mmCIF file of C-alpha atoms in Angstrom:
data_model
loop_
_atom_site.group_PDB
_atom_site.id
_atom_site.type_symbol
_atom_site.label_atom_id
_atom_site.label_comp_id
_atom_site.label_asym_id
_atom_site.label_seq_id
_atom_site.Cartn_x
_atom_site.Cartn_y
_atom_site.Cartn_z
ATOM 1 C CA GLU A 82 -10.239 12.988 12.473
ATOM 2 C CA THR A 83 -9.874 9.326 12.912
ATOM 3 C CA GLY A 84 -7.507 7.178 10.583
ATOM 4 C CA VAL A 85 -8.580 4.162 8.634
ATOM 5 C CA THR A 86 -9.255 1.252 11.333
ATOM 6 C CA GLN A 87 -9.613 -2.601 10.267
ATOM 7 C CA SER A 88 -11.129 -5.249 12.335
ATOM 8 C CA PRO A 89 -10.206 -7.771 13.486
ATOM 9 C CA THR A 90 -6.397 -7.447 14.347
ATOM 10 C CA HIS A 91 -5.768 -11.295 13.941
ATOM 11 C CA LEU A 92 -7.694 -14.103 12.752
ATOM 12 C CA ILE A 93 -7.169 -17.925 12.381
ATOM 13 C CA LYS A 94 -9.224 -20.100 10.090
ATOM 14 C CA THR A 95 -8.984 -23.566 8.700
ATOM 15 C CA ARG A 96 -8.750 -24.368 4.868
ATOM 16 C CA GLY A 97 -12.278 -24.209 3.216
ATOM 17 C CA GLN A 98 -13.690 -21.928 5.719
ATOM 18 C CA GLN A 99 -14.894 -18.226 4.928
ATOM 19 C CA VAL A 100 -13.646 -14.979 6.458
ATOM 20 C CA THR A 101 -15.046 -11.509 6.267
ATOM 21 C CA LEU A 102 -12.469 -8.474 7.095
ATOM 22 C CA ARG A 103 -13.820 -4.963 7.779
ATOM 23 C CA CYS A 104 -12.511 -1.385 7.198
ATOM 24 C CA SER A 105 -13.839 1.695 8.299
ATOM 25 C CA SER A 106 -12.422 4.622 6.045
ATOM 26 C CA GLN A 107 -11.243 7.993 7.147
ATOM 27 C CA SER A 108 -14.047 10.854 7.004
ATOM 28 C CA GLY A 109 -14.303 12.179 3.355
ATOM 29 C CA HIS A 110 -12.597 9.275 1.749
ATOM 30 C CA ASN A 111 -14.957 7.861 -0.961
ATOM 31 C CA THR A 112 -12.509 5.138 -2.503
ATOM 32 C CA VAL A 113 -11.088 2.019 -0.771
ATOM 33 C CA SER A 114 -8.726 -0.472 -1.767
ATOM 34 C CA TRP A 115 -7.990 -3.594 -0.420
ATOM 35 C CA TYR A 116 -4.186 -5.279 -0.671
ATOM 36 C CA GLN A 117 -2.846 -8.865 0.268
ATOM 37 C CA GLN A 118 0.752 -8.742 1.722
ATOM 38 C CA ALA A 119 2.325 -12.035 2.024
ATOM 39 C CA LEU A 120 5.538 -12.325 4.413
ATOM 40 C CA GLY A 121 8.289 -10.642 2.966
ATOM 41 C CA GLN A 122 6.601 -9.225 -0.277
ATOM 42 C CA GLY A 123 5.029 -5.787 -1.107
ATOM 43 C CA PRO A 124 1.417 -5.321 -0.968
ATOM 44 C CA GLN A 125 -0.746 -7.180 -3.915
ATOM 45 C CA PHE A 126 -3.864 -5.199 -5.229
ATOM 46 C CA ILE A 127 -7.017 -6.980 -4.878
ATOM 47 C CA PHE A 128 -9.599 -4.661 -5.580
ATOM 48 C CA GLN A 129 -10.799 -1.068 -5.440
ATOM 49 C CA TYR A 130 -14.294 0.192 -4.422
ATOM 50 C CA TYR A 131 -15.795 3.745 -5.214
ATOM 51 C CA ARG A 132 -19.436 4.685 -4.555
ATOM 52 C CA GLU A 133 -20.201 1.096 -3.330
ATOM 53 C CA GLU A 134 -18.981 -0.647 -6.913
ATOM 54 C CA GLU A 135 -16.036 -2.282 -7.802
ATOM 55 C CA ASN A 136 -13.724 0.102 -9.702
ATOM 56 C CA GLY A 137 -11.079 -2.177 -10.587
ATOM 57 C CA ARG A 138 -9.610 -5.652 -9.621
ATOM 58 C CA GLY A 139 -6.052 -7.187 -9.447
ATOM 59 C CA ASN A 140 -5.456 -10.973 -10.328
ATOM 60 C CA PHE A 141 -7.274 -12.355 -7.601
ATOM 61 C CA PRO A 142 -9.868 -15.264 -8.141
ATOM 62 C CA PRO A 143 -13.623 -14.510 -7.834
ATOM 63 C CA ARG A 144 -13.533 -16.231 -4.326
ATOM 64 C CA PHE A 145 -12.123 -12.638 -3.032
ATOM 65 C CA SER A 146 -15.153 -10.257 -3.084
ATOM 66 C CA GLY A 147 -16.028 -7.052 -1.609
ATOM 67 C CA LEU A 148 -18.709 -4.614 -0.457
ATOM 68 C CA GLN A 149 -18.612 -1.010 0.271
ATOM 69 C CA PHE A 150 -21.341 0.682 2.321
ATOM 70 C CA PRO A 151 -22.774 4.302 1.898
ATOM 71 C CA ASN A 152 -20.735 5.628 4.984
ATOM 72 C CA TYR A 153 -17.774 4.259 2.960
ATOM 73 C CA SER A 154 -16.955 1.494 5.190
ATOM 74 C CA SER A 155 -16.166 -1.756 3.488
ATOM 75 C CA GLU A 156 -15.629 -5.296 3.774
ATOM 76 C CA LEU A 157 -13.430 -8.128 1.979
ATOM 77 C CA ASN A 158 -14.979 -11.325 1.889
ATOM 78 C CA VAL A 159 -12.927 -14.700 0.867
ATOM 79 C CA ASN A 160 -14.670 -17.887 0.362
ATOM 80 C CA ALA A 161 -13.089 -21.524 0.328
ATOM 81 C CA LEU A 162 -10.115 -20.262 2.308
ATOM 82 C CA GLU A 163 -6.595 -21.782 1.106
ATOM 83 C CA LEU A 164 -3.196 -22.101 3.093
ATOM 84 C CA ASP A 165 -1.840 -19.692 0.681
ATOM 85 C CA ASP A 166 -4.232 -16.911 1.714
ATOM 86 C CA SER A 167 -2.557 -16.496 5.039
ATOM 87 C CA ALA A 168 -1.206 -13.169 4.775
ATOM 88 C CA LEU A 169 -1.596 -9.478 6.246
ATOM 89 C CA TYR A 170 -4.782 -7.633 4.671
ATOM 90 C CA LEU A 171 -4.536 -4.012 4.487
ATOM 91 C CA CYS A 172 -7.120 -1.582 3.262
ATOM 92 C CA ALA A 173 -6.321 2.086 2.090
ATOM 93 C CA SER A 174 -8.747 4.843 1.485
ATOM 94 C CA SER A 175 -8.257 7.846 -0.499
ATOM 95 C CA PRO A 176 -9.703 11.410 -0.523
ATOM 96 C CA THR A 177 -12.488 12.104 -2.853
ATOM 97 C CA GLY A 178 -11.101 12.970 -6.028
ATOM 98 C CA LEU A 179 -11.885 15.952 -8.366
ATOM 99 C CA ALA A 180 -15.414 16.565 -8.960
ATOM 100 C CA GLY A 181 -16.389 14.019 -6.542
ATOM 101 C CA GLY A 182 -14.856 11.348 -8.753
ATOM 102 C CA PRO A 183 -12.832 8.375 -7.290
ATOM 103 C CA GLY A 184 -9.949 9.015 -5.095
ATOM 104 C CA ASP A 185 -6.844 8.754 -7.156
ATOM 105 C CA ASN A 186 -4.330 10.464 -5.035
ATOM 106 C CA GLU A 187 -2.854 9.548 -1.863
ATOM 107 C CA GLN A 188 -3.629 6.461 -0.111
ATOM 108 C CA PHE A 189 -3.768 6.225 3.956
ATOM 109 C CA PHE A 190 -3.437 2.677 5.353
ATOM 110 C CA GLY A 191 -5.025 0.871 8.082
ATOM 111 C CA PRO A 192 -3.125 -1.449 10.651
ATOM 112 C CA GLY A 193 -4.206 -4.407 8.681
ATOM 113 C CA THR A 194 -5.708 -7.835 9.742
ATOM 114 C CA ARG A 195 -3.343 -10.829 10.020
ATOM 115 C CA LEU A 196 -5.170 -13.711 8.576
ATOM 116 C CA THR A 197 -3.558 -17.299 9.437
ATOM 117 C CA VAL A 198 -5.311 -20.243 7.432
ATOM 118 C CA LEU A 199 -4.448 -23.642 8.993
ATOM 119 C CA LYS B 141 2.553 -4.714 -16.874
ATOM 120 C CA GLN B 142 4.323 -2.307 -14.479
ATOM 121 C CA GLU B 143 6.863 -3.932 -12.250
ATOM 122 C CA VAL B 144 8.451 -2.092 -9.314
ATOM 123 C CA THR B 145 11.789 -2.967 -8.072
ATOM 124 C CA GLN B 146 13.504 -1.919 -4.747
ATOM 125 C CA ILE B 147 17.400 -2.296 -4.177
ATOM 126 C CA PRO B 148 18.733 -3.248 -1.873
ATOM 127 C CA ALA B 149 16.419 -5.555 -0.160
ATOM 128 C CA ALA B 150 18.135 -4.993 3.071
ATOM 129 C CA LEU B 151 20.368 -2.267 4.252
ATOM 130 C CA SER B 152 22.298 -1.602 7.729
ATOM 131 C CA VAL B 153 23.904 1.868 8.537
ATOM 132 C CA PRO B 154 25.581 3.497 11.611
ATOM 133 C CA GLU B 155 23.211 6.216 13.203
ATOM 134 C CA GLY B 156 23.958 9.496 11.632
ATOM 135 C CA GLU B 157 24.736 8.338 8.126
ATOM 136 C CA ASN B 158 22.941 9.820 5.332
ATOM 137 C CA LEU B 159 21.411 7.131 3.064
ATOM 138 C CA VAL B 160 19.453 6.537 -0.221
ATOM 139 C CA LEU B 161 16.894 3.982 -1.107
ATOM 140 C CA ASN B 162 16.469 3.233 -4.858
ATOM 141 C CA CYS B 163 12.954 2.443 -6.454
ATOM 142 C CA SER B 164 12.590 1.373 -10.232
ATOM 143 C CA PHE B 165 9.696 1.124 -12.325
ATOM 144 C CA THR B 166 9.220 -0.252 -15.828
ATOM 145 C CA ASP B 167 6.293 1.657 -17.037
ATOM 146 C CA SER B 168 6.745 5.444 -17.080
ATOM 147 C CA ALA B 169 3.219 6.482 -17.573
ATOM 148 C CA ILE B 170 2.630 6.888 -14.218
ATOM 149 C CA TYR B 171 0.548 9.333 -12.197
ATOM 150 C CA ASN B 172 2.268 9.634 -8.928
ATOM 151 C CA LEU B 173 4.632 7.542 -6.795
ATOM 152 C CA GLN B 174 4.355 7.140 -3.035
ATOM 153 C CA TRP B 175 6.642 6.264 -0.328
ATOM 154 C CA PHE B 176 5.775 4.161 2.515
ATOM 155 C CA ARG B 177 7.034 3.025 5.878
ATOM 156 C CA GLN B 178 6.157 -0.162 7.488
ATOM 157 C CA ASP B 179 6.979 -1.334 10.975
ATOM 158 C CA PRO B 180 7.136 -5.142 11.527
ATOM 159 C CA GLY B 181 3.458 -6.788 11.409
ATOM 160 C CA LYS B 182 2.051 -3.287 11.055
ATOM 161 C CA GLY B 183 0.358 -1.256 8.258
ATOM 162 C CA LEU B 184 1.807 1.363 5.991
ATOM 163 C CA THR B 185 2.604 4.815 7.043
ATOM 164 C CA SER B 186 2.718 7.296 3.935
ATOM 165 C CA LEU B 187 6.025 9.544 4.049
ATOM 166 C CA LEU B 188 5.767 11.399 0.608
ATOM 167 C CA LEU B 189 3.782 11.544 -2.431
ATOM 168 C CA ILE B 190 5.429 12.612 -5.685
ATOM 169 C CA GLN B 191 3.082 13.620 -8.627
ATOM 170 C CA SER B 192 3.997 12.706 -12.345
ATOM 171 C CA SER B 193 4.480 16.574 -12.943
ATOM 172 C CA GLN B 194 6.965 16.950 -9.828
ATOM 173 C CA ARG B 195 10.664 16.179 -9.319
ATOM 174 C CA GLU B 196 10.977 15.976 -5.725
ATOM 175 C CA GLN B 197 9.083 16.109 -2.337
ATOM 176 C CA THR B 198 10.838 17.169 0.873
ATOM 177 C CA SER B 199 9.381 16.312 4.371
ATOM 178 C CA GLY B 200 11.708 16.938 7.268
ATOM 179 C CA ARG B 201 14.926 14.558 6.919
ATOM 180 C CA LEU B 202 13.486 13.001 4.008
ATOM 181 C CA ASN B 203 13.609 13.830 0.498
ATOM 182 C CA ALA B 204 11.992 11.763 -2.661
ATOM 183 C CA SER B 205 13.063 12.321 -5.879
ATOM 184 C CA LEU B 206 11.361 11.059 -9.316
ATOM 185 C CA ASP B 207 12.769 10.604 -12.810
ATOM 186 C CA LYS B 208 10.002 9.200 -14.912
ATOM 187 C CA SER B 209 12.299 9.195 -18.057
ATOM 188 C CA SER B 210 14.625 6.745 -16.391
ATOM 189 C CA GLY B 211 12.104 5.098 -14.456
ATOM 190 C CA ARG B 212 13.563 5.901 -11.041
ATOM 191 C CA SER B 213 12.816 7.310 -7.717
ATOM 192 C CA THR B 214 15.010 7.826 -4.807
ATOM 193 C CA LEU B 215 14.296 8.499 -0.864
ATOM 194 C CA TYR B 216 16.850 10.298 0.537
ATOM 195 C CA ILE B 217 17.232 9.968 4.551
ATOM 196 C CA ALA B 218 19.427 12.319 6.410
ATOM 197 C CA ALA B 219 21.035 11.861 9.413
ATOM 198 C CA SER B 220 19.747 8.447 10.116
ATOM 199 C CA GLN B 221 18.446 7.557 13.508
ATOM 200 C CA PRO B 222 17.563 3.992 15.219
ATOM 201 C CA GLY B 223 13.748 5.107 14.946
ATOM 202 C CA ASP B 224 13.891 4.922 11.155
ATOM 203 C CA SER B 225 14.733 1.197 11.420
ATOM 204 C CA ALA B 226 11.678 -0.133 9.501
ATOM 205 C CA THR B 227 10.951 -1.520 5.825
ATOM 206 C CA TYR B 228 10.295 1.330 3.185
ATOM 207 C CA LEU B 229 8.213 0.456 0.327
ATOM 208 C CA CYS B 230 7.424 2.677 -2.922
ATOM 209 C CA ALA B 231 4.258 2.632 -4.843
ATOM 210 C CA ALA B 232 3.614 3.504 -8.496
ATOM 211 C CA ARG B 233 0.074 4.567 -9.367
ATOM 212 C CA LYS B 234 -0.747 3.995 -13.322
ATOM 213 C CA ARG B 235 -1.725 6.864 -15.236
ATOM 214 C CA GLY B 236 -4.914 6.583 -17.446
ATOM 215 C CA GLY B 237 -8.498 4.488 -17.034
ATOM 216 C CA TYR B 238 -8.472 2.545 -13.674
ATOM 217 C CA GLN B 239 -5.322 3.690 -11.801
ATOM 218 C CA LYS B 240 -3.918 0.522 -10.349
ATOM 219 C CA VAL B 241 -1.166 0.735 -7.800
ATOM 220 C CA THR B 242 1.859 -1.145 -7.909
ATOM 221 C CA PHE B 243 4.092 -1.838 -4.981
ATOM 222 C CA GLY B 244 7.869 -2.868 -4.560
ATOM 223 C CA THR B 245 8.957 -5.357 -2.319
ATOM 224 C CA GLY B 246 10.399 -3.128 -0.157
ATOM 225 C CA THR B 247 14.183 -2.227 1.545
ATOM 226 C CA LYS B 248 14.784 -3.218 5.204
ATOM 227 C CA LEU B 249 16.645 -0.563 7.026
ATOM 228 C CA GLN B 250 18.510 -1.090 10.167
ATOM 229 C CA VAL B 251 19.986 1.753 11.818
ATOM 230 C CA ILE B 252 22.474 0.798 14.292
ATOM 231 C CA PRO B 253 23.054 3.035 17.400
#
């Protein structure tokens, strides 16, 4: 069983550009969450997807958007990049919950994508 | 709004010492609390998950406890090793409705050989 994978590992963009980060969930995990971790800080919740629908969102502007695909892989898209968007972006998947509901228990994290905005 | 605090921010101990990391949360209506380890520039590795109905969980040299009434969780590491050097993060998952997860800022642990 493969773990959670993310691509790319590192990315450098300039202000105003757009970026797409990708995450492949563990097999059997139907819920994925995305987090932003600035240097020296704990991860901040961006949003969660369950069955291809956004299932909750943190305090991030609409230029942060996501997608989840039928195979439960997902994307994080950020438009109009700002310098403060420089961070480690982490995705986490959770096993399918009771009766096929959202995964609401243990989270398994990928290695992250380091985004630098110049 | 849930706030999660971890004290101390950094800790340095000699190899072999037993140590305790602290995690405090303001909203006791949690679903579970999870402890993670993070190596520099890397993702998070799950260490222990404590459900709200549990008081503690153990895995090898690690023991995590949960006291919802006081809003505290502790991670006990026995016989520390240099390989334990990392940042340790706790995360509280809210109960009810959409179950948001709130992380602490972490404790950076250095175990000196």
